[in-house]
PDB file of C-alpha atoms in Angstrom:
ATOM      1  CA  UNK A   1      26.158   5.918   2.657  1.00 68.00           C
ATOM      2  CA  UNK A   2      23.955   6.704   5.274  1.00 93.00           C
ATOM      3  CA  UNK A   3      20.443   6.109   5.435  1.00 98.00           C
ATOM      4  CA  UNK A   4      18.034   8.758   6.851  1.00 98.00           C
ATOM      5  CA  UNK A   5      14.670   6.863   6.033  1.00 98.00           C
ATOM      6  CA  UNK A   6      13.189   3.285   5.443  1.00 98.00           C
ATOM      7  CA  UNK A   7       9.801   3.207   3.739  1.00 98.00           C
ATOM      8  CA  UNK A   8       8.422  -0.252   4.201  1.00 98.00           C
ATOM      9  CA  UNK A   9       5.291  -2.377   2.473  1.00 98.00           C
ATOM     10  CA  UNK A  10       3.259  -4.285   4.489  1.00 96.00           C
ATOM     11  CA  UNK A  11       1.975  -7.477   3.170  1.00 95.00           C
ATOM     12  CA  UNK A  12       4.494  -9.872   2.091  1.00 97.00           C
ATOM     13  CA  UNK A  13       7.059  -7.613   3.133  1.00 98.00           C
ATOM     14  CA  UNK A  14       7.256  -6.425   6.886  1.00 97.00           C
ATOM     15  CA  UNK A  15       4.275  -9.108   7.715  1.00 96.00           C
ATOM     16  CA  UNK A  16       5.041 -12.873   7.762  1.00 97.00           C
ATOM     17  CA  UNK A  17       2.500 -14.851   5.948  1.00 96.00           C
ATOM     18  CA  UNK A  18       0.400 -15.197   9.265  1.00 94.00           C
ATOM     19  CA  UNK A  19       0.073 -11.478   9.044  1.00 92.00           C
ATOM     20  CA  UNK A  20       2.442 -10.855  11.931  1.00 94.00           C
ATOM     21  CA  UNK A  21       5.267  -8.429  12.725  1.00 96.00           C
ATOM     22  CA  UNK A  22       8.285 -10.840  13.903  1.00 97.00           C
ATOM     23  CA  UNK A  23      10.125  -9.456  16.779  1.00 97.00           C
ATOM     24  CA  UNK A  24      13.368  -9.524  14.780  1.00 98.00           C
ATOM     25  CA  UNK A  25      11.837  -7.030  12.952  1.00 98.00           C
ATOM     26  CA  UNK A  26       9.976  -5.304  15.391  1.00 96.00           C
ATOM     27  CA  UNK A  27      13.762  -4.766  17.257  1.00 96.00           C
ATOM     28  CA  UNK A  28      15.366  -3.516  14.423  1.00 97.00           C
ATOM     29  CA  UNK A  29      12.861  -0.914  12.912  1.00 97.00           C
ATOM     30  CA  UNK A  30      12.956  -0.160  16.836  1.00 95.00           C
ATOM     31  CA  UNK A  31      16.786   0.362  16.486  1.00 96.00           C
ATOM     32  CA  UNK A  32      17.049   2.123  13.542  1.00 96.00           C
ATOM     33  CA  UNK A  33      14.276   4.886  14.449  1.00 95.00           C
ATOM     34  CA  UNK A  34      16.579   5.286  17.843  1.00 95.00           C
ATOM     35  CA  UNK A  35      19.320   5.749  15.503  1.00 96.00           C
ATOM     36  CA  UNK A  36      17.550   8.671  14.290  1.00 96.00           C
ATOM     37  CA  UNK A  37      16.019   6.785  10.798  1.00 97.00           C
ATOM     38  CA  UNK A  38      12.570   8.203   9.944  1.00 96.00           C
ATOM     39  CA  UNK A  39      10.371   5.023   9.340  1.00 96.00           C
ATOM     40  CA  UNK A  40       7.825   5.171   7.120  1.00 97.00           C
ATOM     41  CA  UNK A  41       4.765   1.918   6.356  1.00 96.00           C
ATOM     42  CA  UNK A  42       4.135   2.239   2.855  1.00 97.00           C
ATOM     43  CA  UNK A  43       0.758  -0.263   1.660  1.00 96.00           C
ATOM     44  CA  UNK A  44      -2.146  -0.581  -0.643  1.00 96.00           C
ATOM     45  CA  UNK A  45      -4.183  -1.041   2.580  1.00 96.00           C
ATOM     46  CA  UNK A  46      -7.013   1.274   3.612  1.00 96.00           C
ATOM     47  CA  UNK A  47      -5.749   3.742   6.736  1.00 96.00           C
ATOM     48  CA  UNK A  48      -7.337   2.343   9.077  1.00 93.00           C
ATOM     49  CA  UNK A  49      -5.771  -1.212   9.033  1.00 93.00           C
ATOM     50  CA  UNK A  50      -2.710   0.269   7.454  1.00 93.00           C
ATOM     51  CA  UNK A  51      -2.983   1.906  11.382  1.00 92.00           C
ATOM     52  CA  UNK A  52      -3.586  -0.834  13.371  1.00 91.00           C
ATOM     53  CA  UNK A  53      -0.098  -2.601  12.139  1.00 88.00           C
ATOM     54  CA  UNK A  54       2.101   0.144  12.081  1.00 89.00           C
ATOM     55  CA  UNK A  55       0.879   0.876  16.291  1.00 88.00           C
ATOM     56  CA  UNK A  56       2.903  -2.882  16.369  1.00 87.00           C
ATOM     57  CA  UNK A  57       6.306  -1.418  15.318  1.00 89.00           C
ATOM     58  CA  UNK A  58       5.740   1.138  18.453  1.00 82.00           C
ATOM     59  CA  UNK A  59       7.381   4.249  16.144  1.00 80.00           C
ATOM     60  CA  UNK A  60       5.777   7.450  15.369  1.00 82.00           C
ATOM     61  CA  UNK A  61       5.789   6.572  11.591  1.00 80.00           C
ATOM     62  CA  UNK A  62       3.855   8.251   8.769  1.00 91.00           C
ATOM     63  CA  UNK A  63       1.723   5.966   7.057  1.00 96.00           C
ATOM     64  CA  UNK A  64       1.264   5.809   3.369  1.00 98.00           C
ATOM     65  CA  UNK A  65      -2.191   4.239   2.785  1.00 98.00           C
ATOM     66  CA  UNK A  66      -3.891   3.558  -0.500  1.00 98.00           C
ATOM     67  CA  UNK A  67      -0.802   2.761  -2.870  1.00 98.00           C
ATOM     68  CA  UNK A  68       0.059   6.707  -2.082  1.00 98.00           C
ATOM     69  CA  UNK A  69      -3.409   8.295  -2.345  1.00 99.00           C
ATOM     70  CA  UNK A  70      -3.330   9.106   1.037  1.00 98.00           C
ATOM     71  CA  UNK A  71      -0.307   9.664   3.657  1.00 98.00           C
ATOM     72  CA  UNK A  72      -1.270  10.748   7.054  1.00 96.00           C
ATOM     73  CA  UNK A  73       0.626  10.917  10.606  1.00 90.00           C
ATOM     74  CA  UNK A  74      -0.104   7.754  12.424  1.00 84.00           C
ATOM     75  CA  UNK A  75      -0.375   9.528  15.915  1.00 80.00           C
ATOM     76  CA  UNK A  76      -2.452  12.668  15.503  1.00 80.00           C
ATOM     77  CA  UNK A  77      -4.741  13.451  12.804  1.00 84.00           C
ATOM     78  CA  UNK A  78      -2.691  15.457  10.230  1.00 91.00           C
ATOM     79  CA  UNK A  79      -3.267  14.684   6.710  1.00 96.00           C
ATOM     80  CA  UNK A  80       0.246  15.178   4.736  1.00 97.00           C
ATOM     81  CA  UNK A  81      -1.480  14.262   1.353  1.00 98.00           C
ATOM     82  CA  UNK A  82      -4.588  13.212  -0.078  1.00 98.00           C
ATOM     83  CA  UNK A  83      -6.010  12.192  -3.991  1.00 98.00           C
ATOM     84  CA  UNK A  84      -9.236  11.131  -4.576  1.00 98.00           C
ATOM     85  CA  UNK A  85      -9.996  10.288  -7.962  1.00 98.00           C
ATOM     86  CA  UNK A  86     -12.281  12.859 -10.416  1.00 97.00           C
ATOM     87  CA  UNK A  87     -15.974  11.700  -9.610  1.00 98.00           C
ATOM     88  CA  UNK A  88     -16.906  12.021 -13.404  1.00 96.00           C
ATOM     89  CA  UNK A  89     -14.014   9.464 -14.278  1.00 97.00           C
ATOM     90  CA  UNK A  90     -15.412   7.214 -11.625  1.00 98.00           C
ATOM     91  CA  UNK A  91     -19.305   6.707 -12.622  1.00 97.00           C
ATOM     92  CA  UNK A  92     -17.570   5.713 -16.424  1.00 98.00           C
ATOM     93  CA  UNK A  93     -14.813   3.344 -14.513  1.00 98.00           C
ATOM     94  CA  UNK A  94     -17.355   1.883 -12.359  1.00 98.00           C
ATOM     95  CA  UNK A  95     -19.644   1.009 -15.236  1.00 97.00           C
ATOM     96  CA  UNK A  96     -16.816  -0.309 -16.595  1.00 98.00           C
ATOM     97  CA  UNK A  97     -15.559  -3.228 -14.141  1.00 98.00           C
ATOM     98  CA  UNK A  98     -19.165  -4.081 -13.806  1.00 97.00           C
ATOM     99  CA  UNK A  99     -19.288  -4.864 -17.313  1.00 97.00           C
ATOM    100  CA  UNK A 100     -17.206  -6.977 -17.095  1.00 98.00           C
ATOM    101  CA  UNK A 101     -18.703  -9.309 -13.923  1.00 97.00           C
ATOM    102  CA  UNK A 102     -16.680  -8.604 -11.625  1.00 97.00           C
ATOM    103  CA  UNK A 103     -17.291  -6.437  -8.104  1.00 97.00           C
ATOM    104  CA  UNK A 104     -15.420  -2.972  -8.213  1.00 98.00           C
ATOM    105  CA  UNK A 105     -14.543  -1.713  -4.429  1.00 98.00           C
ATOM    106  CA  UNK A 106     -14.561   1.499  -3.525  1.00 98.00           C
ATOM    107  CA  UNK A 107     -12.236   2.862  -0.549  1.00 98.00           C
ATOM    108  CA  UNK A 108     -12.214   6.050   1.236  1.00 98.00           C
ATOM    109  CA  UNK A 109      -9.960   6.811   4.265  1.00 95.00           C
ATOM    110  CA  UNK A 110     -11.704   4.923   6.344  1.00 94.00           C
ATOM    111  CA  UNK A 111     -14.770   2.976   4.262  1.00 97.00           C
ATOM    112  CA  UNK A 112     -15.110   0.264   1.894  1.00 98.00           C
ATOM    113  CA  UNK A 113     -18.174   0.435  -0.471  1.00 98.00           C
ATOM    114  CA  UNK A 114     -19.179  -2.404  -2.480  1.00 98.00           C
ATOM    115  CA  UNK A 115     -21.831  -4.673  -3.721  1.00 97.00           C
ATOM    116  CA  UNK A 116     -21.250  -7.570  -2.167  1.00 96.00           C
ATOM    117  CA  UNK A 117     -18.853  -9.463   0.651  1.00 95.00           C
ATOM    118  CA  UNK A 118     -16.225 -10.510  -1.747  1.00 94.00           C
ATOM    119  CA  UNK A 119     -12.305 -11.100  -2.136  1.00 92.00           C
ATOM    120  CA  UNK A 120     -11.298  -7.488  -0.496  1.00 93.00           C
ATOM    121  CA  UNK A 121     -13.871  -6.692   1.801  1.00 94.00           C
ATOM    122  CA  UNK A 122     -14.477 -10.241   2.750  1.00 94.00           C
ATOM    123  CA  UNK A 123     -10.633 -10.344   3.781  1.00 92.00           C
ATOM    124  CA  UNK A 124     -11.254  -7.306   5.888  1.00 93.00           C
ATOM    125  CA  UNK A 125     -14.674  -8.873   7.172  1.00 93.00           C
ATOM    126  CA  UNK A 126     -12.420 -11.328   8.842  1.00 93.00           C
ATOM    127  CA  UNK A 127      -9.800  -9.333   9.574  1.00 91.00           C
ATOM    128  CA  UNK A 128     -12.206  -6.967  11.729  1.00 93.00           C
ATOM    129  CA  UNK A 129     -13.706 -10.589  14.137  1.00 94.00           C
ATOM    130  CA  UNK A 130      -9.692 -10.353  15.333  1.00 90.00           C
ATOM    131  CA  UNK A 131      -9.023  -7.013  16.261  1.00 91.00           C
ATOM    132  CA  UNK A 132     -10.740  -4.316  18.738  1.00 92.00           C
ATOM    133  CA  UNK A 133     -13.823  -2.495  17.288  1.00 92.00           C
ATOM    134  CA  UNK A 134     -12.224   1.095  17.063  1.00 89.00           C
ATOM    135  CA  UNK A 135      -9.917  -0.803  14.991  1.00 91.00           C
ATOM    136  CA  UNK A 136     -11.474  -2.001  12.434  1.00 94.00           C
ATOM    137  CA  UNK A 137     -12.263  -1.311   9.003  1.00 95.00           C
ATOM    138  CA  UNK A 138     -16.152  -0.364   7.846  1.00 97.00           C
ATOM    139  CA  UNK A 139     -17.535  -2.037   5.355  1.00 97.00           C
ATOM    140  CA  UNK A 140     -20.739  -0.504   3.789  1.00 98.00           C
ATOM    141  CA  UNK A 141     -23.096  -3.240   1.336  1.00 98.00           C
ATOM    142  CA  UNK A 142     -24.740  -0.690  -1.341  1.00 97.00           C
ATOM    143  CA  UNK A 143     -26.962  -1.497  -4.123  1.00 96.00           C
ATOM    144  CA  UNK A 144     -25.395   1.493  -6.814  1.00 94.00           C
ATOM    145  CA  UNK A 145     -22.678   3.357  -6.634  1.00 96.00           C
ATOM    146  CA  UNK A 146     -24.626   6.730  -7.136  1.00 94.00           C
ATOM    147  CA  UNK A 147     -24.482   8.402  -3.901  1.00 95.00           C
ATOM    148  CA  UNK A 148     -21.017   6.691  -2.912  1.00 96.00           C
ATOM    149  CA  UNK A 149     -19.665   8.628  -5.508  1.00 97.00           C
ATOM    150  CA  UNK A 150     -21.889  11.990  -4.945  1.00 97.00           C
ATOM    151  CA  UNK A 151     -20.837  12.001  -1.370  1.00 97.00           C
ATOM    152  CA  UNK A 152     -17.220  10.447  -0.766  1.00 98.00           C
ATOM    153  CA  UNK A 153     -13.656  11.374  -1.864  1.00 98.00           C
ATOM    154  CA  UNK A 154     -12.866   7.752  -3.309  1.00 99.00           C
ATOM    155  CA  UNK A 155      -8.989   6.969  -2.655  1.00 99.00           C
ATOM    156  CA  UNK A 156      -8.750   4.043  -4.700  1.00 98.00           C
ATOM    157  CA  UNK A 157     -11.019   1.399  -6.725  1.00 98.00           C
ATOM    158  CA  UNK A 158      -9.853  -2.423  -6.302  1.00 98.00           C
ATOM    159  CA  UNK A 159     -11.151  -5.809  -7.795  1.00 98.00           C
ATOM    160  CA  UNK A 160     -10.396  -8.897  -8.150  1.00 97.00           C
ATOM    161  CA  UNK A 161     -10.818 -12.446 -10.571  1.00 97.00           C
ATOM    162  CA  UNK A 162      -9.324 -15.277 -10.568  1.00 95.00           C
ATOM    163  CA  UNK A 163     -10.252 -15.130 -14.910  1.00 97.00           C
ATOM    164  CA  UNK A 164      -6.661 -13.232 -15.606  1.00 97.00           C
ATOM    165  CA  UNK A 165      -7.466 -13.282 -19.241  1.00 97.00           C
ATOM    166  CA  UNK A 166     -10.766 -11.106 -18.195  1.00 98.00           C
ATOM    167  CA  UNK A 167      -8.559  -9.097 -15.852  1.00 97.00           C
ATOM    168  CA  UNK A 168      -5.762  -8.259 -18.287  1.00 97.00           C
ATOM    169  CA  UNK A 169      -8.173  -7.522 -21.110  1.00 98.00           C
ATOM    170  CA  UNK A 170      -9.970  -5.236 -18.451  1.00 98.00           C
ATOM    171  CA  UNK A 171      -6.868  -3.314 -17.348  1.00 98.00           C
ATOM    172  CA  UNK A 172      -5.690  -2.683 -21.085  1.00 98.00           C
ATOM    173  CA  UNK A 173      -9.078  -0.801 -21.599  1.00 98.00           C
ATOM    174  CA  UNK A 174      -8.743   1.118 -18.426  1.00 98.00           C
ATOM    175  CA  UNK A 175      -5.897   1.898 -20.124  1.00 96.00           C
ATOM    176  CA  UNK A 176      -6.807   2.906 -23.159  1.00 96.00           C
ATOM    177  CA  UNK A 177      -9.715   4.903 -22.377  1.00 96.00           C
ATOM    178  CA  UNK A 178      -8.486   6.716 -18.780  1.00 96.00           C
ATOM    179  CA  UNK A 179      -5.341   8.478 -17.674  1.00 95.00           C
ATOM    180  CA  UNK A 180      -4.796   6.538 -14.413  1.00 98.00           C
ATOM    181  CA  UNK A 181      -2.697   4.921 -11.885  1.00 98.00           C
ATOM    182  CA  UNK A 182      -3.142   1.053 -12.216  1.00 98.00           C
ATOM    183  CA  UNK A 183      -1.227  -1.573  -9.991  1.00 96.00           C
ATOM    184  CA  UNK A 184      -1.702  -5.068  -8.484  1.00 94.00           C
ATOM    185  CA  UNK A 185      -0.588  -6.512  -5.137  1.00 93.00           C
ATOM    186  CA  UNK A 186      -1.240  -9.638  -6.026  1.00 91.00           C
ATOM    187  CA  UNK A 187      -1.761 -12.245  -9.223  1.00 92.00           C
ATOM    188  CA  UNK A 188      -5.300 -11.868  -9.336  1.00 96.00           C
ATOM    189  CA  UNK A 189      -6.139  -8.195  -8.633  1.00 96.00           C
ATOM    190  CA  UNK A 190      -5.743  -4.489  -9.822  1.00 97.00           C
ATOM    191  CA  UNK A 191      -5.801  -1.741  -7.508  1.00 98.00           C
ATOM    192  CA  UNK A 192      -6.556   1.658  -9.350  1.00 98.00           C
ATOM    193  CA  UNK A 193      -6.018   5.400  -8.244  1.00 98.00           C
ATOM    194  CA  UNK A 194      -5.718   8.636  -9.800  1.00 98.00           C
ATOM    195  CA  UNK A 195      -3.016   9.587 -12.277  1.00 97.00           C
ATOM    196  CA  UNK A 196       0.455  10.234 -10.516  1.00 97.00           C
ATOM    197  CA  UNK A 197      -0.785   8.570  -7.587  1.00 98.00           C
ATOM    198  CA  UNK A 198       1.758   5.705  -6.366  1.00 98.00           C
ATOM    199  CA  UNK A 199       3.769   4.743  -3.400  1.00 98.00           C
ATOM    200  CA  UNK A 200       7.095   6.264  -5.031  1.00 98.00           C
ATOM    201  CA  UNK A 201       5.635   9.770  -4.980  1.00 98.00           C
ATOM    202  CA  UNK A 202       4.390   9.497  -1.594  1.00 99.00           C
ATOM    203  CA  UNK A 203       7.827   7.934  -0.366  1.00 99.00           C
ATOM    204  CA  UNK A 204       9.072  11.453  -2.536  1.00 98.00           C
ATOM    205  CA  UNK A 205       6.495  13.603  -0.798  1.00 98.00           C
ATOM    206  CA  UNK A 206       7.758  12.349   2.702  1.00 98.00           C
ATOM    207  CA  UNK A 207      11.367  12.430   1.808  1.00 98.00           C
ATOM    208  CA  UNK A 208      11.058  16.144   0.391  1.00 97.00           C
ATOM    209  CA  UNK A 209       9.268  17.613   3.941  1.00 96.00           C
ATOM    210  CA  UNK A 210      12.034  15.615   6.199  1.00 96.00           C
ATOM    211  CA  UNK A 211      14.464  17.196   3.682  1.00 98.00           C
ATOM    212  CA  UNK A 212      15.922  13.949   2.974  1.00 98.00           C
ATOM    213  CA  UNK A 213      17.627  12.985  -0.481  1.00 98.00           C
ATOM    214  CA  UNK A 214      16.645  10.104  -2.118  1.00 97.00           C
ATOM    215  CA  UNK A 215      19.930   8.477  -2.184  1.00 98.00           C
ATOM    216  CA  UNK A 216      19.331   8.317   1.369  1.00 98.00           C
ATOM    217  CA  UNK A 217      15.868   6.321   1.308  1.00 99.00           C
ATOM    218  CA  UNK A 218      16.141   2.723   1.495  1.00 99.00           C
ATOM    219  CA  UNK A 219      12.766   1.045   0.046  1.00 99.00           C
ATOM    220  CA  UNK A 220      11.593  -2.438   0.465  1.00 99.00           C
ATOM    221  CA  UNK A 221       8.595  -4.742  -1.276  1.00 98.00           C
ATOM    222  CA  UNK A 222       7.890  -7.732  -3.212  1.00 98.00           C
ATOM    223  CA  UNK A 223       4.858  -6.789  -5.576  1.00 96.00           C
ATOM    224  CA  UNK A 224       4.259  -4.820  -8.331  1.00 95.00           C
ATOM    225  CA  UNK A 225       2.987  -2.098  -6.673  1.00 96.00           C
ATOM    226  CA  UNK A 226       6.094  -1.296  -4.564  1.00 98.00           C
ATOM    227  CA  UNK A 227       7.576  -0.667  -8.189  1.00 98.00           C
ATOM    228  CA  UNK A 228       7.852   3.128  -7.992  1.00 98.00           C
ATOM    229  CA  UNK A 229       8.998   3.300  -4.708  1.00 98.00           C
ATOM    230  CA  UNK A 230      12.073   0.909  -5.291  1.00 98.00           C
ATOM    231  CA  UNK A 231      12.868   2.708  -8.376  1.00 98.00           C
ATOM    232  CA  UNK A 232      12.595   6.003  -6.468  1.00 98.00           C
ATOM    233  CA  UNK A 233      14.807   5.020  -3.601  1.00 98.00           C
ATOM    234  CA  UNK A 234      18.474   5.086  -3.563  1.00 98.00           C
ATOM    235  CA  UNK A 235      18.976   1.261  -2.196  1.00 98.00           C
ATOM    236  CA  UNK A 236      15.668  -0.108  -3.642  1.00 99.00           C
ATOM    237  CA  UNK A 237      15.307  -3.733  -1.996  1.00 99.00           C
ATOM    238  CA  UNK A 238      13.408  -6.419  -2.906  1.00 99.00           C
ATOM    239  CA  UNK A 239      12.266  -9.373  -0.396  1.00 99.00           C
ATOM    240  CA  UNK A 240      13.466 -12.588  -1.186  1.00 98.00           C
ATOM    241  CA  UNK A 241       9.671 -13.828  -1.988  1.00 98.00           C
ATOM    242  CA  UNK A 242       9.009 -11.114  -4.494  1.00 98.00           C
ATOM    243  CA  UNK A 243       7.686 -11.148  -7.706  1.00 96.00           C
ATOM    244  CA  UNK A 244      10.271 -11.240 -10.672  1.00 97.00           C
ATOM    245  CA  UNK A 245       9.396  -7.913 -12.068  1.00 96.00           C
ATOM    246  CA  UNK A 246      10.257  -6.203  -8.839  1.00 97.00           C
ATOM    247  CA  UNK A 247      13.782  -7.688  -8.375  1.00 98.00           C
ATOM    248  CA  UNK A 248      14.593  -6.798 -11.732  1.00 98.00           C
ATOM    249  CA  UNK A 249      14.732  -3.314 -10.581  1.00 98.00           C
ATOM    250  CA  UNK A 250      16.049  -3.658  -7.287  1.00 98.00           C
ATOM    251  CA  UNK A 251      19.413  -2.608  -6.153  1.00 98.00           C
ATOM    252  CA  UNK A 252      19.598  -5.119  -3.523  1.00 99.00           C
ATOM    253  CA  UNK A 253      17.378  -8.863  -2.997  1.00 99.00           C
ATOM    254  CA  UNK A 254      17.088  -9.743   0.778  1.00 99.00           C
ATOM    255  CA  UNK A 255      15.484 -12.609   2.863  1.00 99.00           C
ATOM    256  CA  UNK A 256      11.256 -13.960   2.618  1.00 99.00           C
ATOM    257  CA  UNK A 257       9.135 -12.365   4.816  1.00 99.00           C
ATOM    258  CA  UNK A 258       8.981 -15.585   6.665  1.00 99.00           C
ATOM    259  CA  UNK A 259      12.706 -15.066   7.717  1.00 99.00           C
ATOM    260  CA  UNK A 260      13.176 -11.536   8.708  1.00 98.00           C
ATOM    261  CA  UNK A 261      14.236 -10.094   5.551  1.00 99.00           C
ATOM    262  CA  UNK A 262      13.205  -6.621   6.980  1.00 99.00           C
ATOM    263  CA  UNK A 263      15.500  -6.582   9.865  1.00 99.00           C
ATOM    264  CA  UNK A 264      18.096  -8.672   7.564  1.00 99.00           C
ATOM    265  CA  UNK A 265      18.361  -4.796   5.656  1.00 99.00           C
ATOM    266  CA  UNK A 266      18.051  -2.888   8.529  1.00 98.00           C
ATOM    267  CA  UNK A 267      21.093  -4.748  10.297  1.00 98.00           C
ATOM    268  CA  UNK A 268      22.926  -4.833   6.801  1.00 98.00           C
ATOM    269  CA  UNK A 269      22.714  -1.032   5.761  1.00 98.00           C
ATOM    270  CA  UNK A 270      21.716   0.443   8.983  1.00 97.00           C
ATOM    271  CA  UNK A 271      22.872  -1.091  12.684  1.00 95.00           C
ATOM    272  CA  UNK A 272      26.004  -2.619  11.192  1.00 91.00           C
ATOM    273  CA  UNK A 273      27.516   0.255   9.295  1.00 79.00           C
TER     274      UNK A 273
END
């Protein structure tokens, strides 16, 4: 078989655990696009640090930011796709996650609303004292959601507790009372768009306008929300360090993200065939 397209998560998957892009796998994502392989970064991440790491892999690749809500070209400002979630449906699923303690956050292409400097937004508090200003992400402190919600198109809520019992209880009454798109990238946290939003459709969406079948999309993660996209893909892959859930649906299980297990596939399916 071969591949016309690699769409690729971010953390835990192309990025070592010191956030990094290894030159292994800077050299072979490098390879494959020479080889004519349309490259795609496909995160939870807001755009504009979603940006920042794909400039490291030096490719003119679309990026899929917000779990799929948003896919835009990483070089020029077209917007392929874009889903915000009803504004009605987010005043009730605001009050919501604040009933239950816990600090919703609020992203937009660019913007992070929340309440207070806290588990996401602190992350990307640091994150923005390491790289250039017109890089970073903006983080904006409100006191109510009320005009957030009046005047943004909000991509994608996220929160975060380290009381699972709280969180799972939570999520099964999103559940119950909304028709949305709910995921986690991690133990501790759910990550919540608008229904039919995920990063298989967007890897679908991409796939469809290069006219590319999807037997010919490889797709590699490690989390739960990489789910749809693995299932979606014709060699689904899952990193060696990925969560249990997502190898049970994987075609293939490479390498950690600590050794290469990016360029491991790319060498395996792609520069060695």
């Amino acid at each position: 078989m071969k591949y016309k397209m690699i769409a690729i998560d971010m953390d835990g998957t192309l990025l070592n655990d010191n956030k990094e892009v290894s030159q292994n796998n800077k050299s072979a994502i490098k390879r494959a696009s020479e080889l004519g392989v349309k490259i795609v970064v496909c995160t939870g991440r807001i755009f504009t640090s979603a940006r920042f790491y794909a400039s490291l892999i030096e490719t003119p690749a679309p990026i899929v930011a917000s779990n799929g809500a948003y896919i835009r070209e990483k070089d020029e400002n077209r917007i392929i796709y874009k889903k915000a979630i009803d504004k009605d449906l987010l005043y009730k699923l605001v009050d919501i996650i604040q009933s239950f303690g816990i600090y919703p956050h609020l992203y937009t292409t660019e913007k992070i609303y929340t309440k207070k400097l806290i588990n996401f937004s602190s992350n990307y508090d640091k994150w923005n004292r390491m790289v250039p200003e017109n890089e970073r992400v903006k983080i904006v402190i409100v006191k109510d959601f009320k005009e957030t919600i009046e005047n943004e198109e909000i991509l994608k809520v996220a929160l975060a507790t380290d009381d699972i019992e709280k969180l799972n209880i939570l999520r099964q009454k999103i559940c119950n009372e909304f028709s949305l798109s709910i995921v986690s990238s991690y133990y501790n946290n759910l990550e919540i768009m608008t229904e039919g939003v995920s990063k298989g459709n967007a890897v679908k969406i991409l796939a469809e306008n290069f006219k590319i079948n999807r037997d010919e999309v490889i797709c590699i993660g490690d989390n739960e929300n990489d789910i749809s996209m693995i299932e979606y893909a014709g060699l689904g892959v899952a990193m060696g360090n990925a969560t249990e859930s997502l190898k049970s649906v994987s075609d293939y299980v490479t390498d950690t993200n600590e050794r290469d297990g990016v360029a491991k596939v790319i060498n395996k399916f792609i520069i060695e065939c």
